[in-house]
Amino acid sequence: MKNNYNSEFWKKFCDSIIESDGYKCSICGKESSKTILQAHHTKYIKGKNLKILILKKI
């Protein structure tokens, strides 16, 4: 299975999630200047590819 996490689509999607959270961690509130922010799935669906997960999330 191809790793879609390195795709330009995924990078733009993650950037949009981080921007929508005000460049802060949605759990602890740390700002991006103080930590490395990453986007993660809120729900994993076994056997589904990345594009389907993203389309369902949006």
Tab-separated table of N, CA and C in Angstrom:
chain	number	residue	atom	x	y	z
A	1	MET	N	0.842	-1.184	0.000
A	1	MET	CA	0.000	0.000	0.000
A	1	MET	C	0.885	1.244	0.000
A	2	LYS	N	0.552	2.180	-0.828
A	2	LYS	CA	1.318	3.420	-0.947
A	2	LYS	C	1.128	4.289	0.300
A	3	ASN	N	2.216	4.901	0.761
A	3	ASN	CA	2.155	5.798	1.906
A	3	ASN	C	1.753	7.187	1.416
A	4	ASN	N	0.527	7.587	1.689
A	4	ASN	CA	0.010	8.886	1.255
A	4	ASN	C	0.366	10.023	2.199
A	5	TYR	N	1.027	9.726	3.308
A	5	TYR	CA	1.348	10.760	4.284
A	5	TYR	C	2.425	11.718	3.793
A	6	ASN	N	3.119	11.366	2.717
A	6	ASN	CA	4.131	12.252	2.159
A	6	ASN	C	3.606	13.039	0.960
A	7	SER	N	2.333	12.875	0.634
A	7	SER	CA	1.761	13.540	-0.540
A	7	SER	C	1.513	15.030	-0.268
A	8	GLU	N	1.503	15.796	-1.314
A	8	GLU	CA	1.233	17.231	-1.200
A	8	GLU	C	-0.181	17.464	-0.654
A	9	PHE	N	-1.120	16.611	-1.055
A	9	PHE	CA	-2.502	16.709	-0.574
A	9	PHE	C	-2.554	16.594	0.946
A	10	TRP	N	-1.849	15.592	1.518
A	10	TRP	CA	-1.852	15.384	2.968
A	10	TRP	C	-1.196	16.560	3.684
A	11	LYS	N	-0.089	17.063	3.140
A	11	LYS	CA	0.600	18.194	3.763
A	11	LYS	C	-0.298	19.428	3.816
A	12	LYS	N	-1.016	19.702	2.728
A	12	LYS	CA	-1.931	20.852	2.700
A	12	LYS	C	-3.098	20.637	3.665
A	13	PHE	N	-3.584	19.406	3.729
A	13	PHE	CA	-4.683	19.081	4.635
A	13	PHE	C	-4.257	19.314	6.088
A	14	CYS	N	-3.068	18.823	6.455
A	14	CYS	CA	-2.559	19.015	7.821
A	14	CYS	C	-2.385	20.488	8.138
A	15	ASP	N	-1.828	21.230	7.206
A	15	ASP	CA	-1.655	22.671	7.409
A	15	ASP	C	-2.992	23.356	7.652
A	16	SER	N	-4.028	22.937	6.929
A	16	SER	CA	-5.342	23.576	7.102
A	16	SER	C	-5.946	23.232	8.466
A	17	ILE	N	-5.701	22.020	8.965
A	17	ILE	CA	-6.194	21.627	10.285
A	17	ILE	C	-5.494	22.437	11.368
A	18	ILE	N	-4.164	22.551	11.257
A	18	ILE	CA	-3.391	23.312	12.241
A	18	ILE	C	-3.808	24.781	12.225
A	19	GLU	N	-4.021	25.325	11.046
A	19	GLU	CA	-4.475	26.718	10.930
A	19	GLU	C	-5.851	26.892	11.574
A	20	SER	N	-6.755	25.940	11.334
A	20	SER	CA	-8.115	26.062	11.891
A	20	SER	C	-8.114	25.980	13.418
A	21	ASP	N	-7.074	25.361	13.990
A	21	ASP	CA	-6.943	25.283	15.447
A	21	ASP	C	-6.159	26.457	16.012
A	22	GLY	N	-5.915	27.480	15.180
A	22	GLY	CA	-5.238	28.686	15.653
A	22	GLY	C	-3.761	28.481	15.937
A	23	TYR	N	-3.145	27.517	15.247
A	23	TYR	CA	-1.719	27.205	15.427
A	23	TYR	C	-1.395	26.839	16.869
A	24	LYS	N	-2.355	26.159	17.528
A	24	LYS	CA	-2.177	25.686	18.901
A	24	LYS	C	-2.590	24.223	18.973
A	25	CYS	N	-1.992	23.507	19.918
A	25	CYS	CA	-2.372	22.117	20.163
A	25	CYS	C	-3.804	22.092	20.690
A	26	SER	N	-4.634	21.256	20.110
A	26	SER	CA	-6.033	21.194	20.544
A	26	SER	C	-6.191	20.464	21.879
A	27	ILE	N	-5.116	19.827	22.356
A	27	ILE	CA	-5.184	19.112	23.635
A	27	ILE	C	-4.607	19.950	24.772
A	28	CYS	N	-3.356	20.432	24.607
A	28	CYS	CA	-2.703	21.145	25.716
A	28	CYS	C	-2.654	22.661	25.521
A	29	GLY	N	-2.929	23.144	24.313
A	29	GLY	CA	-2.957	24.576	24.067
A	29	GLY	C	-1.619	25.215	23.746
A	30	LYS	N	-0.534	24.413	23.670
A	30	LYS	CA	0.776	24.989	23.334
A	30	LYS	C	0.757	25.568	21.931
A	31	GLU	N	1.446	26.680	21.761
A	31	GLU	CA	1.522	27.340	20.456
A	31	GLU	C	2.587	26.687	19.592
A	32	SER	N	2.459	26.879	18.285
A	32	SER	CA	3.399	26.264	17.348
A	32	SER	C	4.826	26.770	17.533
A	33	SER	N	5.006	27.941	18.136
A	33	SER	CA	6.357	28.457	18.384
A	33	SER	C	7.044	27.712	19.530
A	34	LYS	N	6.260	26.956	20.318
A	34	LYS	CA	6.815	26.262	21.479
A	34	LYS	C	6.846	24.747	21.321
A	35	THR	N	6.231	24.219	20.271
A	35	THR	CA	6.186	22.768	20.055
A	35	THR	C	5.970	22.475	18.571
A	36	ILE	N	6.190	21.242	18.171
A	36	ILE	CA	5.927	20.822	16.794
A	36	ILE	C	4.500	20.291	16.744
A	37	LEU	N	3.673	20.906	15.933
A	37	LEU	CA	2.282	20.474	15.813
A	37	LEU	C	2.142	19.457	14.684
A	38	GLN	N	1.314	18.447	14.923
A	38	GLN	CA	1.036	17.421	13.925
A	38	GLN	C	-0.453	17.152	13.911
A	39	ALA	N	-0.979	16.840	12.749
A	39	ALA	CA	-2.391	16.464	12.632
A	39	ALA	C	-2.496	14.945	12.693
A	40	HIS	N	-3.496	14.456	13.407
A	40	HIS	CA	-3.722	13.024	13.534
A	40	HIS	C	-5.193	12.742	13.290
A	41	HIS	N	-5.466	11.499	12.896
A	41	HIS	CA	-6.860	11.087	12.721
A	41	HIS	C	-7.566	11.124	14.067
A	42	THR	N	-8.822	11.509	14.070
A	42	THR	CA	-9.615	11.426	15.297
A	42	THR	C	-10.257	10.054	15.406
A	43	LYS	N	-10.360	9.357	14.261
A	43	LYS	CA	-10.931	8.009	14.238
A	43	LYS	C	-10.223	7.227	13.141
A	44	TYR	N	-9.782	6.024	13.468
A	44	TYR	CA	-9.127	5.160	12.490
A	44	TYR	C	-10.122	4.123	11.999
A	45	ILE	N	-10.105	3.878	10.701
A	45	ILE	CA	-10.969	2.867	10.107
A	45	ILE	C	-10.070	1.851	9.415
A	46	LYS	N	-9.975	0.663	9.980
A	46	LYS	CA	-9.084	-0.368	9.454
A	46	LYS	C	-9.436	-0.696	8.004
A	47	GLY	N	-8.412	-0.714	7.155
A	47	GLY	CA	-8.591	-1.104	5.770
A	47	GLY	C	-9.001	0.022	4.836
A	48	LYS	N	-9.214	1.202	5.349
A	48	LYS	CA	-9.589	2.332	4.500
A	48	LYS	C	-8.353	3.121	4.132
A	49	ASN	N	-8.304	3.622	2.904
A	49	ASN	CA	-7.117	4.394	2.529
A	49	ASN	C	-7.259	5.843	2.979
A	50	LEU	N	-6.159	6.561	2.939
A	50	LEU	CA	-6.076	7.925	3.468
A	50	LEU	C	-7.072	8.871	2.815
A	51	LYS	N	-7.211	8.808	1.496
A	51	LYS	CA	-8.085	9.734	0.797
A	51	LYS	C	-9.542	9.574	1.253
A	52	ILE	N	-9.980	8.345	1.444
A	52	ILE	CA	-11.348	8.098	1.913
A	52	ILE	C	-11.525	8.656	3.330
A	53	LEU	N	-10.535	8.442	4.204
A	53	LEU	CA	-10.626	8.962	5.575
A	53	LEU	C	-10.739	10.480	5.561
A	54	ILE	N	-9.947	11.130	4.739
A	54	ILE	CA	-9.970	12.587	4.680
A	54	ILE	C	-11.299	13.082	4.140
A	55	LEU	N	-11.804	12.474	3.097
A	55	LEU	CA	-13.077	12.920	2.540
A	55	LEU	C	-14.213	12.739	3.545
A	56	LYS	N	-14.175	11.686	4.327
A	56	LYS	CA	-15.209	11.493	5.338
A	56	LYS	C	-15.072	12.510	6.459
A	57	LYS	N	-13.843	12.907	6.798
A	57	LYS	CA	-13.623	13.874	7.863
A	57	LYS	C	-14.131	15.249	7.464
A	58	ILE	N	-13.930	15.639	6.222
A	58	ILE	CA	-14.342	16.951	5.744
A	58	ILE	C	-15.852	16.963	5.677
